CSV table of C-alpha atoms and ligand atoms in Angstrom, one decimal:
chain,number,residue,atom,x,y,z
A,1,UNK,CA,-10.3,-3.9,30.9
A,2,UNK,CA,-13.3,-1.5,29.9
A,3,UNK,CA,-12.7,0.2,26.3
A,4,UNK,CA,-14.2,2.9,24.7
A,5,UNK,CA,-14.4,2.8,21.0
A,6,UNK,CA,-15.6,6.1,19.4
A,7,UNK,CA,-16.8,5.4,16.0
A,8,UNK,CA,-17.3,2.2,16.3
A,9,UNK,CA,-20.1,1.9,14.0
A,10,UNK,CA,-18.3,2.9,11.2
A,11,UNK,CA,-16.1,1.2,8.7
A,12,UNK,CA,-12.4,0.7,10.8
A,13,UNK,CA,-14.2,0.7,14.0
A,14,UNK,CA,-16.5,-1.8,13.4
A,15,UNK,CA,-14.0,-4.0,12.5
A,16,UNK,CA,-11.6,-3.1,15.1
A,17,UNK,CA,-14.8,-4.1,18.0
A,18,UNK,CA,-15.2,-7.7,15.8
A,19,UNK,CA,-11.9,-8.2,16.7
A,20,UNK,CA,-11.4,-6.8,19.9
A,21,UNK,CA,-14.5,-9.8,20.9
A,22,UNK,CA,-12.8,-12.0,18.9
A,23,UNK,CA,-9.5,-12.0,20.1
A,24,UNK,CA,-9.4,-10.2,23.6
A,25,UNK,CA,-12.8,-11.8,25.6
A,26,UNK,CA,-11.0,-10.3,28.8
A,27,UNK,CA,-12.2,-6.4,28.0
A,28,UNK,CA,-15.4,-4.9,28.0
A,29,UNK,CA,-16.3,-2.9,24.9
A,30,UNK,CA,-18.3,0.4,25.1
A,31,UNK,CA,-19.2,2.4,21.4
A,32,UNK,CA,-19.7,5.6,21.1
A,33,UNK,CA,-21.5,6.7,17.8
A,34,UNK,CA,-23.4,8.9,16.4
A,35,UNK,CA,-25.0,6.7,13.7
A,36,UNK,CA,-24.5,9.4,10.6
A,37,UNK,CA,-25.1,8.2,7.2
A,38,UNK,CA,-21.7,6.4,7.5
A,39,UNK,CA,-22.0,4.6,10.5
A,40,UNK,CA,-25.0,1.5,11.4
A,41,UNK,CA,-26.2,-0.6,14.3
A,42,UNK,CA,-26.0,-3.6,11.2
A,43,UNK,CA,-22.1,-3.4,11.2
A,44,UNK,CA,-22.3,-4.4,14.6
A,45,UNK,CA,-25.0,-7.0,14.5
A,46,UNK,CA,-22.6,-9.9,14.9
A,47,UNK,CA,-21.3,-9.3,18.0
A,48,UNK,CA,-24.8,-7.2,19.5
A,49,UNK,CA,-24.9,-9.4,22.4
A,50,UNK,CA,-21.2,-8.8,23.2
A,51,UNK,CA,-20.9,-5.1,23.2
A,52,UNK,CA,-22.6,-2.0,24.6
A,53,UNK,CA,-23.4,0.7,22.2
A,54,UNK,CA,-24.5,4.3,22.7
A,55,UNK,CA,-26.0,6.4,20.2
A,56,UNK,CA,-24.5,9.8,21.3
A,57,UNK,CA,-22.5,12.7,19.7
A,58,UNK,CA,-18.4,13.2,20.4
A,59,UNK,CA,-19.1,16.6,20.4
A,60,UNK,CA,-21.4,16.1,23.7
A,61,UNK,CA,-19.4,17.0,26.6
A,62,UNK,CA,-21.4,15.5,29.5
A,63,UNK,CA,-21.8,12.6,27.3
A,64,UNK,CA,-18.0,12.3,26.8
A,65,UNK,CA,-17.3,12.9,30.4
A,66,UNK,CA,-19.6,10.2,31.7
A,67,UNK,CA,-18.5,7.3,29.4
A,68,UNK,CA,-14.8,8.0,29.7
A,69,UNK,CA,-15.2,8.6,33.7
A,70,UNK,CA,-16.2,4.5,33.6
A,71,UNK,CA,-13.5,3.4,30.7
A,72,UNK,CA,-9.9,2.1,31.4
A,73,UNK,CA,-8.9,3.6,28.0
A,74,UNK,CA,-10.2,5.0,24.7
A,75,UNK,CA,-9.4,4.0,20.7
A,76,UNK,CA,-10.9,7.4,19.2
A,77,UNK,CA,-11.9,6.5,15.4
A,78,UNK,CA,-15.2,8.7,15.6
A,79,UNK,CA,-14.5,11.0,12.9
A,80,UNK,CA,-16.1,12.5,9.3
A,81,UNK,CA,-13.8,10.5,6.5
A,82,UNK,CA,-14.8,11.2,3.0
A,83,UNK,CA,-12.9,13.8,1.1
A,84,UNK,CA,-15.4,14.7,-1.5
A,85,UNK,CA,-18.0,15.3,0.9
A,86,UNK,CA,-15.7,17.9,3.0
A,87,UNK,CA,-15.5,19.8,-0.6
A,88,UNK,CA,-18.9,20.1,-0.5
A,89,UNK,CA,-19.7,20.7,2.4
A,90,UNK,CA,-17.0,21.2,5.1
A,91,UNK,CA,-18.8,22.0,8.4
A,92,UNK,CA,-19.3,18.8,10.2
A,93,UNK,CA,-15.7,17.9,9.8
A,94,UNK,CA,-15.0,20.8,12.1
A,95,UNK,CA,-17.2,19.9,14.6
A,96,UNK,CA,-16.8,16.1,14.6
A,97,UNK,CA,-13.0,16.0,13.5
A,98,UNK,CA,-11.8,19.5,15.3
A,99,UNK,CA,-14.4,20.2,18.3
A,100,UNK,CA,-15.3,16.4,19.1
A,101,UNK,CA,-11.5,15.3,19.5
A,102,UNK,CA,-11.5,18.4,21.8
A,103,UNK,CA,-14.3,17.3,24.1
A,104,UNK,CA,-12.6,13.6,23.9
A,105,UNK,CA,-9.2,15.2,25.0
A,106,UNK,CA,-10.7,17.4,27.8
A,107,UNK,CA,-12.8,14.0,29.1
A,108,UNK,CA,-9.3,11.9,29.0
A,109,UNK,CA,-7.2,14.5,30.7
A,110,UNK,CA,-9.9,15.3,33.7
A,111,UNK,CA,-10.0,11.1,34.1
A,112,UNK,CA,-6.4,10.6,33.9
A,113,UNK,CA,-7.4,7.9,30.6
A,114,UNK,CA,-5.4,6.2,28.4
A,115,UNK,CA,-5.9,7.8,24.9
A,116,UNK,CA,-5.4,6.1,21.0
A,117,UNK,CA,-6.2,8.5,18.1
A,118,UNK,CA,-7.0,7.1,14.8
A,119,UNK,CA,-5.5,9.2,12.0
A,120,UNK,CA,-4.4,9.4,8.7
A,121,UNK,CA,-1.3,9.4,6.3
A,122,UNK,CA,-3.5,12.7,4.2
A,123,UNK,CA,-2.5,14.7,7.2
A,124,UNK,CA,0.9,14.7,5.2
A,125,UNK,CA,0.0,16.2,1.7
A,126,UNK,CA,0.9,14.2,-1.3
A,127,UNK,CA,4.1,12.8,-2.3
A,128,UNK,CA,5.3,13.3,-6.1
A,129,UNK,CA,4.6,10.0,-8.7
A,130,UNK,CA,8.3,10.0,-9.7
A,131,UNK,CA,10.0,10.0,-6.8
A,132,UNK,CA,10.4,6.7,-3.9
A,133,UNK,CA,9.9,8.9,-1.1
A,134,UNK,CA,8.1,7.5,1.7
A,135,UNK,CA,6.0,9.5,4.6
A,136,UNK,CA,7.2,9.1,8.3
A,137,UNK,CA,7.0,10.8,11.5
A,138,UNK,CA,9.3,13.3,10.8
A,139,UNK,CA,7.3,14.3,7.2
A,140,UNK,CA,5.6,18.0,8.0
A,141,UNK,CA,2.0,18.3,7.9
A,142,UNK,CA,0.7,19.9,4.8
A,143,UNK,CA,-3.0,18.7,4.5
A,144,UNK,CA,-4.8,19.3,1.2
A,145,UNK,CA,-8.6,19.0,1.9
A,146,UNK,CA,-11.0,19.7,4.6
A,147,UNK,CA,-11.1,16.5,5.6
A,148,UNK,CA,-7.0,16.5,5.8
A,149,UNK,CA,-6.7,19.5,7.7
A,150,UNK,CA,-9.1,18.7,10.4
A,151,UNK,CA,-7.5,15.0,11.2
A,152,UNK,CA,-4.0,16.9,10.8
A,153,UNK,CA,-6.1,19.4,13.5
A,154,UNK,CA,-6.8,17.0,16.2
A,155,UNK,CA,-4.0,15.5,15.8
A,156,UNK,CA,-2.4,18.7,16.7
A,157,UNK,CA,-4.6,19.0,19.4
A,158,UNK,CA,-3.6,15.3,20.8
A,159,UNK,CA,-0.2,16.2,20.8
A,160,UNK,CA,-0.3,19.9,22.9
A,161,UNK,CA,-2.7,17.8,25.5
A,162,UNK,CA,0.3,15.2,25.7
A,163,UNK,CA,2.8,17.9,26.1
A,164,UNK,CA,1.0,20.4,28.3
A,165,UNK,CA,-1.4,17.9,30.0
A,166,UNK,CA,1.2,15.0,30.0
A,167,UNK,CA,-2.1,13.3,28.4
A,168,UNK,CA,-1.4,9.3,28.1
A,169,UNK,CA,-1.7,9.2,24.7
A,170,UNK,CA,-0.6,7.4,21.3
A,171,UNK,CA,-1.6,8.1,17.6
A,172,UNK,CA,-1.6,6.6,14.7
A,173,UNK,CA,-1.3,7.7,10.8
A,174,UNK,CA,-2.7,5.3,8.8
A,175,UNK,CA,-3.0,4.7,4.6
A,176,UNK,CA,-6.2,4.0,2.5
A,177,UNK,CA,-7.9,0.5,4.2
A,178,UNK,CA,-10.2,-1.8,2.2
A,179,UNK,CA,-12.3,-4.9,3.5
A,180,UNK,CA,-15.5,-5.6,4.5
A,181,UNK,CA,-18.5,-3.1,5.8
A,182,UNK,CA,-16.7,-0.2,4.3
A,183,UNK,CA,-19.7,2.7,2.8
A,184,UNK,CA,-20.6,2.2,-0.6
A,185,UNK,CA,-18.7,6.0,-1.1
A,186,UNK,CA,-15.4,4.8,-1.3
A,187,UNK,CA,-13.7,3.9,-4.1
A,188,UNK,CA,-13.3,0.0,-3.8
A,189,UNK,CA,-16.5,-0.4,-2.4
A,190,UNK,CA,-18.2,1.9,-4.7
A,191,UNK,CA,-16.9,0.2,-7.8
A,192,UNK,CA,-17.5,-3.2,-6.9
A,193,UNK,CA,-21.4,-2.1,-6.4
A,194,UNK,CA,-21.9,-0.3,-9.1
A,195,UNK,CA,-20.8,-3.6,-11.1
A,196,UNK,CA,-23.0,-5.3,-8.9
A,197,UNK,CA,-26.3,-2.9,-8.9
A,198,UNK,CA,-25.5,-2.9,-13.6
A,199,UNK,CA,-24.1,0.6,-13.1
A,200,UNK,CA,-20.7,1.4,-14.8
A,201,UNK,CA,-17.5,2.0,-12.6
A,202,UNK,CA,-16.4,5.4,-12.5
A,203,UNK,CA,-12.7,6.8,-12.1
A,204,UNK,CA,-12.0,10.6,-11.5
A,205,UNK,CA,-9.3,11.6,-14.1
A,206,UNK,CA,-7.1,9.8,-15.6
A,207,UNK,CA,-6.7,7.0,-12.2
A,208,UNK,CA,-2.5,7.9,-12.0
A,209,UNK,CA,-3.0,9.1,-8.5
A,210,UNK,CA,-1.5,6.5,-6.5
A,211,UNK,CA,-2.7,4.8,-2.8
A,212,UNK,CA,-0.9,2.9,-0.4
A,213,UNK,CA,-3.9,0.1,0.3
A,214,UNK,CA,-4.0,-1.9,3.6
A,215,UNK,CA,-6.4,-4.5,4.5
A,216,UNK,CA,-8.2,-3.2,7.8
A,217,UNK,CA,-7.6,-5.9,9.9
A,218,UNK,CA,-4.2,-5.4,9.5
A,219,UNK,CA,-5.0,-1.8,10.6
A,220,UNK,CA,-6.1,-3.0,13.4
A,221,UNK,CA,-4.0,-5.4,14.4
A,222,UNK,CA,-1.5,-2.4,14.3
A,223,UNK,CA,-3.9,-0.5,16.8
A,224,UNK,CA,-4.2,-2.7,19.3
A,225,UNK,CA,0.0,-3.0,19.4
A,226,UNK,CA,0.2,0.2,20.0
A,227,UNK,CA,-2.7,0.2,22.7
A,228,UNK,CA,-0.6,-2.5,24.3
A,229,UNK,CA,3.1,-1.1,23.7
A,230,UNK,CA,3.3,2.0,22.2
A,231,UNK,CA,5.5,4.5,24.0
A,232,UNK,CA,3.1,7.2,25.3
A,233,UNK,CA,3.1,10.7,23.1
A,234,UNK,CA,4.6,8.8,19.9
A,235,UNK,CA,3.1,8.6,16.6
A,236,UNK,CA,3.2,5.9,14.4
A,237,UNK,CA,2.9,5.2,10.4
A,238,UNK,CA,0.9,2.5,9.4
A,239,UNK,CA,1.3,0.9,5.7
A,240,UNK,CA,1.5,-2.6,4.1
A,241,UNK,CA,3.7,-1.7,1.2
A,242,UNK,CA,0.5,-1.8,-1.0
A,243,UNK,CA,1.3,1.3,-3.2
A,244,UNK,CA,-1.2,1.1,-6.3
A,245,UNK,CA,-2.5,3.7,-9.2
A,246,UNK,CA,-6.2,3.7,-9.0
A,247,UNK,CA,-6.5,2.8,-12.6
A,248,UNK,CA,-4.4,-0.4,-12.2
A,249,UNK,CA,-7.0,-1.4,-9.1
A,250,UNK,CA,-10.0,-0.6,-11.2
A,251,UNK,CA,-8.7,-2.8,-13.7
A,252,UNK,CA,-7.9,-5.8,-11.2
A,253,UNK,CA,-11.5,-5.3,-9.8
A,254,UNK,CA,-13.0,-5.5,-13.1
A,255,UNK,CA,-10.7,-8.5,-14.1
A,256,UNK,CA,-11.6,-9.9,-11.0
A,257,UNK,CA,-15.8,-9.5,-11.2
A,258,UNK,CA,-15.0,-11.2,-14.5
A,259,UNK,CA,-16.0,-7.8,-16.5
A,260,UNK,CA,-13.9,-6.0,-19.5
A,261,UNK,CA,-11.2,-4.2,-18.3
A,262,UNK,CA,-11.8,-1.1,-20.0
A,263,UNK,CA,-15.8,-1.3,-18.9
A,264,UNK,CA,-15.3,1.8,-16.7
A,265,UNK,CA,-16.3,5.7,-17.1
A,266,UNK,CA,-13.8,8.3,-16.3
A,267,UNK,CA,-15.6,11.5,-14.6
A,268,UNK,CA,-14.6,14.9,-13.4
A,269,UNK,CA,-11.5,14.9,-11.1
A,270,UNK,CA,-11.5,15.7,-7.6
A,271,UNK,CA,-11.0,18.9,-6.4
A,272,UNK,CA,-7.0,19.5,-5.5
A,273,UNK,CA,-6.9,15.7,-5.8
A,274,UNK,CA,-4.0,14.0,-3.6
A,275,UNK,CA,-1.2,12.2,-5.9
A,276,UNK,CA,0.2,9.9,-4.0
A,277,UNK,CA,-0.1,8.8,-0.5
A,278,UNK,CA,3.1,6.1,0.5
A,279,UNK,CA,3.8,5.1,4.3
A,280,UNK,CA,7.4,4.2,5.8
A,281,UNK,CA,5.8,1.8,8.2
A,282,UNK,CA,9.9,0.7,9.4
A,283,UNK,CA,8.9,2.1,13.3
A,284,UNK,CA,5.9,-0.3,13.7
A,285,UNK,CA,7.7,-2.9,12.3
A,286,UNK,CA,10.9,-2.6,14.4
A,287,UNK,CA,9.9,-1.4,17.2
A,288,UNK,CA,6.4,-3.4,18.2
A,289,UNK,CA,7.0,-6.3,15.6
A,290,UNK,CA,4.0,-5.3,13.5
A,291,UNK,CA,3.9,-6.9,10.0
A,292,UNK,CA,0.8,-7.0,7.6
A,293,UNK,CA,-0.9,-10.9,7.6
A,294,UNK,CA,-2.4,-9.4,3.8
A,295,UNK,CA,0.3,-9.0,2.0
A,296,UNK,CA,-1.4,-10.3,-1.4
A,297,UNK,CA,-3.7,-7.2,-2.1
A,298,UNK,CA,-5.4,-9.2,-4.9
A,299,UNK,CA,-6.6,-11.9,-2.6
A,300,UNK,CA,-7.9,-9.4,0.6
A,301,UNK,CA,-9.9,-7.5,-3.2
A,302,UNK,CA,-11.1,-11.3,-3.8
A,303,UNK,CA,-12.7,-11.6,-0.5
A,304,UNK,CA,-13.9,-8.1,-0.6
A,305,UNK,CA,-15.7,-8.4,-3.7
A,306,UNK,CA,-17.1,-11.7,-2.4
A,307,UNK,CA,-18.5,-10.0,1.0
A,308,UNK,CA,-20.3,-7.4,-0.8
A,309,UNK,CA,-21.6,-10.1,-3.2
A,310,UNK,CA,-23.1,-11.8,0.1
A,311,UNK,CA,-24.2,-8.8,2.2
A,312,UNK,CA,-26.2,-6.8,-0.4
A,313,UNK,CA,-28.5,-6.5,2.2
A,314,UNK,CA,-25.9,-4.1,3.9
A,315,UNK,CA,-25.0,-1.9,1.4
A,316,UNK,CA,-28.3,-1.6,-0.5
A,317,UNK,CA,-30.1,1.0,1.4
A,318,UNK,CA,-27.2,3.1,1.0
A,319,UNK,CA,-26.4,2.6,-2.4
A,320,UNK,CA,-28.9,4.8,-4.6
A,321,UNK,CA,-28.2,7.8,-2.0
A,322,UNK,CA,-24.3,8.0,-2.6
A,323,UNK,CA,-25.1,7.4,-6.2
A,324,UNK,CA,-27.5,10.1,-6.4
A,325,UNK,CA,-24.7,12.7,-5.0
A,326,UNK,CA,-22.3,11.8,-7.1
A,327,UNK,CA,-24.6,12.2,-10.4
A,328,UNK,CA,-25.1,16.0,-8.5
A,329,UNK,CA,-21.6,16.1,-8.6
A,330,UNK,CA,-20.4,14.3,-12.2
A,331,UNK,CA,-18.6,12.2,-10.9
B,401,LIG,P1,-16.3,5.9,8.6
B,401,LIG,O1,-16.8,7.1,7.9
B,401,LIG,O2,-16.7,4.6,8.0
B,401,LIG,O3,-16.9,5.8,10.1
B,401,LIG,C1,-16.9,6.9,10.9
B,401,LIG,C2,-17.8,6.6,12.1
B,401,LIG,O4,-17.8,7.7,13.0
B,401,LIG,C3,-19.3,6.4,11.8
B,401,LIG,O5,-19.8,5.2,12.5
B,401,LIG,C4,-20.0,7.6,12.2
B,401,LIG,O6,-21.3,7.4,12.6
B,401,LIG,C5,-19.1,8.0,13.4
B,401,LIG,N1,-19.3,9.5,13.7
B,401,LIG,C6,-19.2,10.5,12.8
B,401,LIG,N2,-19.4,11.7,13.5
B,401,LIG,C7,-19.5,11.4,14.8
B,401,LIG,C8,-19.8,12.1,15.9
B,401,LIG,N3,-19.9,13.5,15.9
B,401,LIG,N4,-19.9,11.5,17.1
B,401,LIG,C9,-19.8,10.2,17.2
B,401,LIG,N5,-19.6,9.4,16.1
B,401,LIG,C10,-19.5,10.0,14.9
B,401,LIG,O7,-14.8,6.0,8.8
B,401,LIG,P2,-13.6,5.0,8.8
B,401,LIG,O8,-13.1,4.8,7.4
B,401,LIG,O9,-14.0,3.8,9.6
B,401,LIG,O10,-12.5,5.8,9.6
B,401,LIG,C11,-12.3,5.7,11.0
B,401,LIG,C12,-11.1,6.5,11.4
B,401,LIG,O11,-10.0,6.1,10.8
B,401,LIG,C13,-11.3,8.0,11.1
B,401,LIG,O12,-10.7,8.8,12.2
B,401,LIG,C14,-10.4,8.2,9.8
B,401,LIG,O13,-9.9,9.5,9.7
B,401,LIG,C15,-9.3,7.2,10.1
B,401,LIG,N6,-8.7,6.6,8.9
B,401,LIG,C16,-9.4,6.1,7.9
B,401,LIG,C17,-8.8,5.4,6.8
B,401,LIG,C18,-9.6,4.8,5.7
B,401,LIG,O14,-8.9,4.4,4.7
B,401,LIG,N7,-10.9,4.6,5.8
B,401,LIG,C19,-7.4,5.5,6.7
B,401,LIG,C20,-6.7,6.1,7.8
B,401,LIG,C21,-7.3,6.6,8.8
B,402,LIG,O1,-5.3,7.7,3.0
B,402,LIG,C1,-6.2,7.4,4.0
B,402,LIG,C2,-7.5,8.0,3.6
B,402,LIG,O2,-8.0,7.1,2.6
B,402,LIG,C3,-8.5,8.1,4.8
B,402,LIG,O3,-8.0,9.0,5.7
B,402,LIG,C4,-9.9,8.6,4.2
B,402,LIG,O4,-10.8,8.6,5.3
B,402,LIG,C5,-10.4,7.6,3.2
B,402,LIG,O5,-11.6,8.0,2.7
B,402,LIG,C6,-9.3,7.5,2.1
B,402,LIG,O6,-9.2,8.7,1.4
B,402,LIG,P1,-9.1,8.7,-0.3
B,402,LIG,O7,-9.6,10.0,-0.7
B,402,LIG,O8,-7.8,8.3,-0.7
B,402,LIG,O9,-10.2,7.5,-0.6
B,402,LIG,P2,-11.4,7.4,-1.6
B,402,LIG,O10,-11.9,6.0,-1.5
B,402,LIG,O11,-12.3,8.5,-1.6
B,402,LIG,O12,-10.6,7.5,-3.0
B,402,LIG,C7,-9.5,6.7,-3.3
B,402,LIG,C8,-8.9,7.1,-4.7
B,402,LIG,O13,-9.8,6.8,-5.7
B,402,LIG,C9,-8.7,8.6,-4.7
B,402,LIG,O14,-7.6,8.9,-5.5
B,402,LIG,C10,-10.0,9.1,-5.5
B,402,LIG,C11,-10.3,8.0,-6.4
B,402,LIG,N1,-11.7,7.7,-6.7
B,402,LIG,C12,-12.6,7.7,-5.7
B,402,LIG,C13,-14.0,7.5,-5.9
B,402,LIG,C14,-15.0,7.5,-4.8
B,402,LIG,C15,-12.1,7.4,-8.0
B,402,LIG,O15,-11.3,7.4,-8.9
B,402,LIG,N2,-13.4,7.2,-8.2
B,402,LIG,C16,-14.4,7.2,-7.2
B,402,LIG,O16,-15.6,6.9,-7.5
């Protein structure tokens, strides 16, 4: 099997191609990314020898055309992820998120491809802190940020192609992941380095909003079953019960870097900040006998802390950038 992995420099996808050498030697892996700030050859360094990538743009049609014309399927993670930068700056989350899952969709449809879109429980809106209420497929959209409403966007755009196109396609909704070779922007990772680089970790508000946090493996794990089994045109929730405020994981990250508790800053909130993401993950489970291997978050933080402690050589070219935007920022 040949298979395409937009994205696959980044964070998920990176892990998602370990993996996919790891554990399936039978299928030939092709990446597609366009190396922004966010993704890096080093993420893929480990398995170099095993996979092909190409430096290219989703948004480059004849690009597009010619990778997918020689793939047996795609996994589409390709995408611009960070929610504070789409409040700064919201333009290349149109053209990666909107107009490159286009040019993907159009590629797919003209090669008759097999098609998994990567997406995310924020295409939902946010849940209430008081209330058990779950997300799942049936929940409306009702995105919050830019970075929302272009996933919830293409994933729009996946399904019309499915229904007017009859498209071969899955997709799948996923909460906030954490592990290793994640950017040094996100909250986890960008906590656990700022302890590590002397700087003081920093919490937007008052840390009540709540996140449902998966380990990425177990992300993709969930991928893959639907690659294999999914019924085509479905979507599917993914979540490890891991609902957490984000001042209780700050605290368990400090506890667990052996710092104060209380040794944080709080900064200026984000913009029309989420409240709570929480995923219903019961069709995954039932259906293609999914279930999380991490299901003790404080462990998967253990060995997350520990990778950054032994790959500073990853994250430390990135590290005074993203610090430097947020001081522009306050936060
Ligand atoms: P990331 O920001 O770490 O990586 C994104 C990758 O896409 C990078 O390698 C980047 O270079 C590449 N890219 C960006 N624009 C591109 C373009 N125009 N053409 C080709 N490549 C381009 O993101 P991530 O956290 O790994 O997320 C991957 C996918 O999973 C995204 O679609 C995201 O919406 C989704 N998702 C993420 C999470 C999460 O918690 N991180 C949760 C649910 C869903
Ligand atoms: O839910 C899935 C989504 O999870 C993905 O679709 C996004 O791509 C991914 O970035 C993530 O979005 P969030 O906005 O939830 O993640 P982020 O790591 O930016 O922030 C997590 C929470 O922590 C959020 O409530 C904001 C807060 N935060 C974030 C940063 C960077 C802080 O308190 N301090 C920080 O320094």
């Amino acid at each position: 099997m040949r298979l395409l992995v937009t994205g696959g420099a980044g964070f998920i996808g990176a892990n998602f191609v370990h993996a996919t050498v790891r554990e399936h030697p039978d299928v030939r892996v092709t990446v597609l990314d366009a190396l922004t700030y966010a993704g890096s050859s080093e993420s893929l360094a480990p398995v170099a020898d095993d996979v092909r990538l190409v430096h290219g743009d989703i948004g480059d049609g004849e690009l597009v055309e010619k990778l997918v014309a020689e793939t047996d399927a795609v996994v589409h993670f390709a995408a611009e992820t960070h929610v504070d930068n789409s409040l700064a700056d919201p333009e290349a989350f149109v053209h990666t998120n909107v107009v490159g899952t286009f040019t993907v969709l159009e590629a797919v449809r003209r090669h008759g491809i097999r098609l998994h879109h990567v997406s995310t429980d924020e295409v939902y809106g946010d849940l209430p802190l008081d209330d058990p209420i779950r997300f799942t497929e049936a929940t409306p959209y009702n995105p919050s940020s830019p970075y929302s409403a272009t996933k919830a966007a293409s994933d729009m755009l996946v399904r019309s192609w499915v229904r007017s196109f009859c498209v071969r396609a899955t997709i799948s909704n996923c909460s906030n992941n954490y592990g290793p070779y994640q950017h040094v922007e996100k909250f986890i990772p960008r906590q656990i380095t700022n302890v590590l680089t002397g700087r003081r970790p920093k919490l937007y508000g008052l840390g009540t909003n709540v996140r449902d946090w998966i380990h990425v493996t177990d992300h993709n794990r969930a991928v893959w079953r639907i690659l294999a089994d999914g019924e085509l045109g479905r979507t599917y929730l993914i979540g490890a019960d891991g609902e957490r405020d984000n001042l209780t994981v700050m605290r368990t990250l400090l506890r667990l870097m052996d710092r104060d508790p209380d040794d944080f800053d709080h900064v200026t909130d984000r913009a029309g900040h989420d409240l709570r993401y929480a995923i219903d993950p019961s069709a995954l489970r039932d259906e293609l006998g999914w279930t999380p291997q991490h299901d003790d978050f404080e462990s998967g933080l253990a060995a997350t802390i520990a990778w950054y402690r032994d790959n500073e050589s990853w994250w430390r070219p990135l590290k005074d950038a993203s610090e430097a935007m947020y001081e522009e920022r306050n936060q």
